[in-house]
Amino acid sequence: TQIVFNYGGDLWLVQKQGGTAYKLSSPAGQEIFPRFSPDGSQIAYNANYSGNTDIYVINAKGGIPARVTNHGMAERLVDWYPNGKDLLFTSLQFSGKQRFSQLFKVSSTGGLPDQLQLAYAEGGSFSPDGKKIVFTPRSRAFRTWKRYRGGMNSDVWIYDLEKNTAERIINNDYSNEFTMWNRDKIYWITDRGPEKRYNIWSYNLSSKEMKQLTKFNDFDIHFPAMGPEEIVFEAGGRLYLFNLSTEKTTEVKVNVVTDEITLMPKTENVSKLISNVSISPDGKRAIFEARGDLFNVPAQNGPSINLTKTNGVAERYPAW
């Protein structure tokens, strides 16, 4: 019934039909990759609160987040396990020179994580019974390459966690990211279509048929997440829902109420924010640029004068 998303470095909740979102978190650190637990009661996410990116869990109604991981390397949350008790995340922590990522399982209440038996993995999604996982060995989702066709693109694999067998279901030179398993289909985003943009495609496990489901021309689809009936995703800074039954896409109109109290005038000490300076001909005063304003400052005694006082405009490179 709800969508959790990050905006302005915080977590927000909005009804699936859209409307005014309310802020779930507002600490100093940045929150990313939120994921509802299967029963909707909790939200797991990544945050940098203590100088390192770790995984936290918070009640869906708000409260104090509980820290789940504590390793010195950063973790990236992938999803919840179908049992609603464990979390799947990816990390570089055991990859030596940090050239590749691996998948780990950890309890949502914390504790030591267990490494999955996959040698390389960036993202993944469990089968409904939790016995298999569809994954990509690597990812380009955080790079700036467009329409790249080469060896750094990833194929899509299914791994049987009980039999320890792997099957490659998608093998091409296109970019394939963020696999999602729902019933008898695999969903993911790829730029293989004529638009050469990230769009949602599906793979039927029975018929082996691949099908393009969205056709965004102007913007790539980013960071899709599977829900019970829809896939939610972002494109061009807007939220969308893709209905799995009708295969139709609708925009979720979101109204964000910002913290406009932060726009109130306040006094700032700019003595440690000086960028450029120009000395007067007699050497008795100087012009300092700091935080977008110009200050006339004495060499020894006298007042410091803000010459410009222009909010929203930056003055730079003064020359006396």
Short mmCIF file of C-alpha atoms in Angstrom, two decimals:
data_model
loop_
_atom_site.label_atom_id
_atom_site.label_comp_id
_atom_site.label_asym_id
_atom_site.label_seq_id
_atom_site.Cartn_x
_atom_site.Cartn_y
_atom_site.Cartn_z
CA THR A 1 0.00 0.00 0.00
CA GLN A 2 3.01 2.31 0.41
CA ILE A 3 6.22 3.24 -1.38
CA VAL A 4 9.39 4.09 0.50
CA PHE A 5 11.92 6.22 -1.39
CA ASN A 6 14.88 8.44 -0.68
CA TYR A 7 14.85 12.13 -1.50
CA GLY A 8 17.26 14.78 -0.27
CA GLY A 9 19.24 12.11 1.58
CA ASP A 10 16.27 11.05 3.75
CA LEU A 11 13.64 8.31 3.66
CA TRP A 12 10.05 9.18 2.74
CA LEU A 13 6.78 7.25 2.64
CA VAL A 14 3.94 7.86 0.21
CA GLN A 15 0.75 5.99 -0.58
CA LYS A 16 0.94 3.81 -3.68
CA GLN A 17 -1.68 6.04 -5.34
CA GLY A 18 0.51 9.10 -4.70
CA GLY A 19 -0.12 12.19 -2.60
CA THR A 20 1.83 13.99 0.09
CA ALA A 21 4.83 12.04 1.35
CA TYR A 22 5.96 12.21 4.94
CA LYS A 23 9.52 11.94 6.12
CA LEU A 24 10.52 8.78 7.93
CA SER A 25 14.05 9.90 8.79
CA SER A 26 16.06 13.11 8.95
CA PRO A 27 19.44 12.40 10.62
CA ALA A 28 22.68 13.93 9.43
CA GLY A 29 23.72 10.87 7.39
CA GLN A 30 22.38 9.89 3.99
CA GLU A 31 19.88 7.03 3.63
CA ILE A 32 19.67 5.01 0.40
CA PHE A 33 18.28 1.73 -1.01
CA PRO A 34 15.28 1.29 1.32
CA ARG A 35 13.43 -2.03 1.16
CA PHE A 36 10.19 -3.01 2.90
CA SER A 37 10.17 -6.32 4.77
CA PRO A 38 7.77 -8.89 3.25
CA ASP A 39 5.10 -8.10 5.89
CA GLY A 40 5.59 -4.33 5.49
CA SER A 41 6.35 -3.76 9.17
CA GLN A 42 10.03 -2.85 8.80
CA ILE A 43 12.31 -1.04 6.37
CA ALA A 44 15.93 -1.98 5.84
CA TYR A 45 18.27 0.53 4.21
CA ASN A 46 21.84 1.76 3.86
CA ALA A 47 23.08 4.77 5.79
CA ASN A 48 26.32 6.49 6.66
CA TYR A 49 25.83 7.63 10.25
CA SER A 50 29.24 6.85 11.72
CA GLY A 51 31.71 7.36 8.88
CA ASN A 52 30.92 4.09 7.09
CA THR A 53 28.04 2.82 4.98
CA ASP A 54 26.20 0.13 6.91
CA ILE A 55 22.76 -1.50 6.96
CA TYR A 56 20.05 -0.38 9.36
CA VAL A 57 16.48 -1.46 10.06
CA ILE A 58 13.73 0.90 11.19
CA ASN A 59 10.07 0.38 12.03
CA ALA A 60 7.88 1.35 9.08
CA LYS A 61 6.03 3.77 11.36
CA GLY A 62 9.25 5.46 12.48
CA GLY A 63 11.49 5.22 15.50
CA ILE A 64 15.16 4.66 16.26
CA PRO A 65 17.01 2.66 13.58
CA ALA A 66 18.86 -0.48 14.64
CA ARG A 67 22.32 -1.07 13.17
CA VAL A 68 22.69 -4.47 11.48
CA THR A 69 26.24 -4.56 10.01
CA ASN A 70 29.51 -3.34 11.49
CA HIS A 71 32.27 -4.27 9.03
CA GLY A 72 34.78 -1.59 8.03
CA MET A 73 33.95 -2.04 4.35
CA ALA A 74 30.73 -0.64 2.95
CA GLU A 75 27.73 -2.90 2.41
CA ARG A 76 24.93 -2.37 -0.10
CA LEU A 77 21.52 -3.75 0.77
CA VAL A 78 20.01 -5.93 -1.96
CA ASP A 79 16.75 -7.23 -0.47
CA TRP A 80 15.05 -9.16 2.29
CA TYR A 81 14.97 -12.94 2.33
CA PRO A 82 11.49 -14.36 1.66
CA ASN A 83 11.33 -15.45 5.34
CA GLY A 84 11.29 -11.81 6.44
CA LYS A 85 13.99 -12.46 9.03
CA ASP A 86 17.24 -12.17 7.06
CA LEU A 87 18.80 -9.64 4.72
CA LEU A 88 20.79 -10.08 1.51
CA PHE A 89 23.60 -7.63 0.85
CA THR A 90 26.62 -7.24 -1.39
CA SER A 91 30.09 -6.21 -0.26
CA LEU A 92 33.74 -6.08 -1.32
CA GLN A 93 34.97 -7.10 2.13
CA PHE A 94 36.39 -10.53 1.18
CA SER A 95 37.54 -9.78 -2.37
CA GLY A 96 41.17 -9.00 -1.64
CA LYS A 97 41.99 -6.08 -3.91
CA GLN A 98 38.30 -5.07 -3.90
CA ARG A 99 37.87 -5.75 -7.60
CA PHE A 100 34.56 -7.61 -7.26
CA SER A 101 31.59 -7.99 -4.94
CA GLN A 102 30.05 -11.01 -3.23
CA LEU A 103 26.69 -11.75 -1.60
CA PHE A 104 26.14 -12.18 2.13
CA LYS A 105 23.28 -13.16 4.42
CA VAL A 106 22.73 -11.52 7.79
CA SER A 107 19.93 -11.55 10.34
CA SER A 108 17.83 -8.40 10.35
CA THR A 109 18.57 -8.16 14.08
CA GLY A 110 22.34 -8.17 13.53
CA GLY A 111 25.13 -10.64 14.11
CA LEU A 112 27.89 -12.10 11.96
CA PRO A 113 27.00 -12.41 8.25
CA ASP A 114 27.38 -15.61 6.23
CA GLN A 115 28.90 -15.47 2.76
CA LEU A 116 26.89 -17.12 0.01
CA GLN A 117 28.65 -19.72 -2.16
CA LEU A 118 28.67 -17.49 -5.27
CA ALA A 119 32.15 -16.37 -6.27
CA TYR A 120 31.02 -13.04 -7.74
CA ALA A 121 27.68 -11.28 -7.40
CA GLU A 122 26.40 -7.70 -7.39
CA GLY A 123 22.64 -8.00 -7.12
CA GLY A 124 20.09 -10.72 -6.73
CA SER A 125 16.52 -11.80 -6.14
CA PHE A 126 15.19 -15.02 -4.62
CA SER A 127 12.74 -17.43 -6.14
CA PRO A 128 9.39 -17.56 -4.31
CA ASP A 129 10.50 -20.65 -2.34
CA GLY A 130 13.90 -19.14 -1.51
CA LYS A 131 15.80 -22.11 -2.99
CA LYS A 132 17.24 -20.26 -6.00
CA ILE A 133 18.57 -16.80 -6.71
CA VAL A 134 18.80 -14.85 -9.97
CA PHE A 135 21.81 -12.54 -10.00
CA THR A 136 24.34 -10.58 -12.04
CA PRO A 137 28.06 -11.24 -11.35
CA ARG A 138 28.96 -7.53 -11.74
CA SER A 139 27.31 -4.16 -12.21
CA ARG A 140 27.74 -0.92 -14.14
CA ALA A 141 24.76 0.77 -12.46
CA PHE A 142 26.96 3.33 -10.71
CA ARG A 143 29.11 4.23 -13.69
CA THR A 144 28.48 6.99 -16.22
CA TRP A 145 28.96 4.93 -19.39
CA LYS A 146 26.11 5.11 -21.87
CA ARG A 147 25.34 2.48 -24.50
CA TYR A 148 28.50 0.57 -23.62
CA ARG A 149 28.89 -2.79 -25.32
CA GLY A 150 31.74 -4.81 -23.92
CA GLY A 151 33.16 -7.19 -21.38
CA MET A 152 32.19 -5.22 -18.28
CA ASN A 153 28.50 -5.75 -19.03
CA SER A 154 26.97 -8.55 -17.00
CA ASP A 155 25.01 -11.63 -17.97
CA VAL A 156 22.11 -12.95 -15.87
CA TRP A 157 22.42 -16.23 -13.98
CA ILE A 158 20.23 -18.45 -11.83
CA TYR A 159 21.94 -20.27 -8.99
CA ASP A 160 20.42 -23.25 -7.16
CA LEU A 161 21.37 -22.75 -3.51
CA GLU A 162 20.65 -26.40 -2.62
CA LYS A 163 22.21 -28.19 -5.60
CA ASN A 164 25.05 -25.65 -6.05
CA THR A 165 24.43 -25.47 -9.79
CA ALA A 166 24.31 -22.40 -12.03
CA GLU A 167 22.49 -21.65 -15.27
CA ARG A 168 23.12 -18.61 -17.46
CA ILE A 169 19.75 -17.45 -18.83
CA ILE A 170 20.82 -14.20 -20.53
CA ASN A 171 24.08 -13.94 -22.44
CA ASN A 172 24.67 -10.80 -24.53
CA ASP A 173 26.77 -7.64 -24.80
CA TYR A 174 24.07 -5.36 -23.36
CA SER A 175 23.92 -3.96 -19.87
CA ASN A 176 21.73 -6.04 -17.54
CA GLU A 177 20.98 -4.81 -14.02
CA PHE A 178 18.73 -5.30 -10.97
CA THR A 179 17.19 -8.71 -11.47
CA MET A 180 13.79 -9.36 -9.86
CA TRP A 181 12.01 -12.73 -9.52
CA ASN A 182 8.21 -12.87 -9.44
CA ARG A 183 6.35 -16.15 -9.87
CA ASP A 184 7.51 -17.74 -13.16
CA LYS A 185 9.21 -14.65 -14.61
CA ILE A 186 12.48 -12.80 -14.21
CA TYR A 187 12.38 -9.02 -14.56
CA TRP A 188 15.37 -6.73 -14.99
CA ILE A 189 16.44 -3.49 -16.66
CA THR A 190 18.57 -3.46 -19.81
CA ASP A 191 19.49 -1.05 -22.59
CA ARG A 192 19.16 -3.65 -25.36
CA GLY A 193 15.99 -2.09 -26.83
CA PRO A 194 15.87 0.30 -29.79
CA GLU A 195 15.72 3.26 -27.38
CA LYS A 196 19.16 2.31 -25.99
CA ARG A 197 17.86 3.30 -22.56
CA TYR A 198 17.44 1.20 -19.44
CA ASN A 199 13.93 -0.27 -19.69
CA ILE A 200 12.19 -3.16 -17.96
CA TRP A 201 12.25 -6.53 -19.70
CA SER A 202 10.93 -9.93 -18.67
CA TYR A 203 12.13 -13.50 -19.15
CA ASN A 204 9.60 -16.34 -18.99
CA LEU A 205 11.20 -19.31 -17.24
CA SER A 206 8.92 -21.80 -19.02
CA SER A 207 8.94 -20.53 -22.61
CA LYS A 208 12.37 -18.78 -22.44
CA GLU A 209 10.72 -15.76 -24.10
CA MET A 210 12.22 -12.30 -23.55
CA LYS A 211 9.89 -9.30 -23.79
CA GLN A 212 10.37 -5.53 -23.54
CA LEU A 213 7.80 -4.09 -21.15
CA THR A 214 8.57 -0.34 -20.97
CA LYS A 215 9.75 2.01 -23.70
CA PHE A 216 11.26 5.10 -22.08
CA ASN A 217 13.04 7.22 -24.69
CA ASP A 218 14.30 10.26 -22.80
CA PHE A 219 15.52 8.85 -19.50
CA ASP A 220 16.88 5.58 -18.16
CA ILE A 221 14.98 3.61 -15.55
CA HIS A 222 16.95 3.41 -12.31
CA PHE A 223 16.84 1.21 -9.20
CA PRO A 224 13.63 -0.79 -9.72
CA ALA A 225 12.15 -2.76 -6.81
CA MET A 226 9.63 -5.58 -6.88
CA GLY A 227 6.37 -5.33 -4.96
CA PRO A 228 3.50 -7.81 -4.66
CA GLU A 229 1.68 -6.48 -7.74
CA GLU A 230 3.95 -3.85 -9.30
CA ILE A 231 7.52 -2.83 -9.91
CA VAL A 232 8.33 0.64 -8.60
CA PHE A 233 11.12 2.59 -10.26
CA GLU A 234 12.53 6.06 -10.91
CA ALA A 235 13.03 7.72 -14.29
CA GLY A 236 13.82 11.37 -14.87
CA GLY A 237 13.40 12.14 -11.18
CA ARG A 238 9.83 10.79 -11.09
CA LEU A 239 8.34 7.68 -9.51
CA TYR A 240 6.48 5.11 -11.58
CA LEU A 241 4.62 1.85 -11.03
CA PHE A 242 4.63 -0.94 -13.58
CA ASN A 243 1.66 -3.29 -13.09
CA LEU A 244 2.68 -6.93 -13.56
CA SER A 245 -0.81 -8.03 -14.64
CA THR A 246 -1.76 -5.28 -17.09
CA GLU A 247 1.84 -4.43 -18.07
CA LYS A 248 0.89 -0.74 -17.89
CA THR A 249 3.01 2.04 -16.41
CA THR A 250 1.57 4.87 -14.31
CA GLU A 251 3.29 7.81 -12.69
CA VAL A 252 3.03 8.21 -8.92
CA LYS A 253 2.41 11.90 -8.26
CA VAL A 254 4.34 12.80 -5.13
CA ASN A 255 4.09 16.01 -3.13
CA VAL A 256 7.13 16.54 -0.91
CA VAL A 257 6.83 19.01 1.97
CA THR A 258 10.34 20.35 2.46
CA ASP A 259 12.02 21.61 5.61
CA GLU A 260 11.64 25.28 4.72
CA ILE A 261 12.69 26.24 8.24
CA THR A 262 16.25 25.75 7.01
CA LEU A 263 15.74 28.78 4.72
CA MET A 264 15.43 31.18 7.69
CA PRO A 265 18.17 33.83 7.85
CA LYS A 266 21.01 33.01 10.23
CA THR A 267 24.49 34.21 11.10
CA GLU A 268 27.43 32.25 9.72
CA ASN A 269 31.08 32.44 10.75
CA VAL A 270 32.93 32.59 7.42
CA SER A 271 36.48 33.07 8.77
CA LYS A 272 37.40 29.51 7.74
CA LEU A 273 35.63 29.70 4.37
CA ILE A 274 37.87 32.28 2.64
CA SER A 275 38.44 31.55 -1.06
CA ASN A 276 40.23 34.57 -2.60
CA VAL A 277 41.81 37.82 -1.38
CA SER A 278 43.03 41.16 -2.79
CA ILE A 279 45.15 43.65 -0.77
CA SER A 280 44.58 47.40 -0.92
CA PRO A 281 47.33 49.61 -2.47
CA ASP A 282 48.37 50.96 0.94
CA GLY A 283 48.30 47.53 2.52
CA LYS A 284 46.04 48.60 5.36
CA ARG A 285 42.98 46.62 4.30
CA ALA A 286 42.07 43.68 2.08
CA ILE A 287 39.05 42.29 0.28
CA PHE A 288 38.20 38.69 1.19
CA GLU A 289 35.82 36.44 -0.71
CA ALA A 290 33.98 34.08 1.62
CA ARG A 291 30.76 32.14 1.11
CA GLY A 292 29.84 34.21 -1.93
CA ASP A 293 30.18 37.65 -0.33
CA LEU A 294 33.00 40.21 -0.34
CA PHE A 295 34.35 41.48 2.98
CA ASN A 296 36.50 44.60 3.54
CA VAL A 297 38.83 43.60 6.38
CA PRO A 298 41.49 45.69 8.23
CA ALA A 299 45.08 44.57 8.51
CA GLN A 300 45.04 45.31 12.25
CA ASN A 301 42.31 47.45 13.77
CA GLY A 302 38.94 48.50 12.49
CA PRO A 303 35.60 47.05 11.39
CA SER A 304 35.07 44.18 8.96
CA ILE A 305 32.43 45.20 6.44
CA ASN A 306 30.30 42.92 4.25
CA LEU A 307 30.29 44.89 0.99
CA THR A 308 27.81 42.84 -1.01
CA LYS A 309 25.25 41.05 1.24
CA THR A 310 23.63 39.32 -1.74
CA ASN A 311 21.64 36.23 -0.83
CA GLY A 312 21.50 33.69 -3.64
CA VAL A 313 24.30 35.37 -5.62
CA ALA A 314 28.01 34.55 -5.38
CA GLU A 315 30.69 37.22 -5.83
CA ARG A 316 34.10 35.83 -6.69
CA TYR A 317 37.71 36.86 -7.43
CA PRO A 318 37.89 40.38 -5.94
CA ALA A 319 40.59 42.71 -7.24
CA TRP A 320 41.45 46.01 -5.51
#
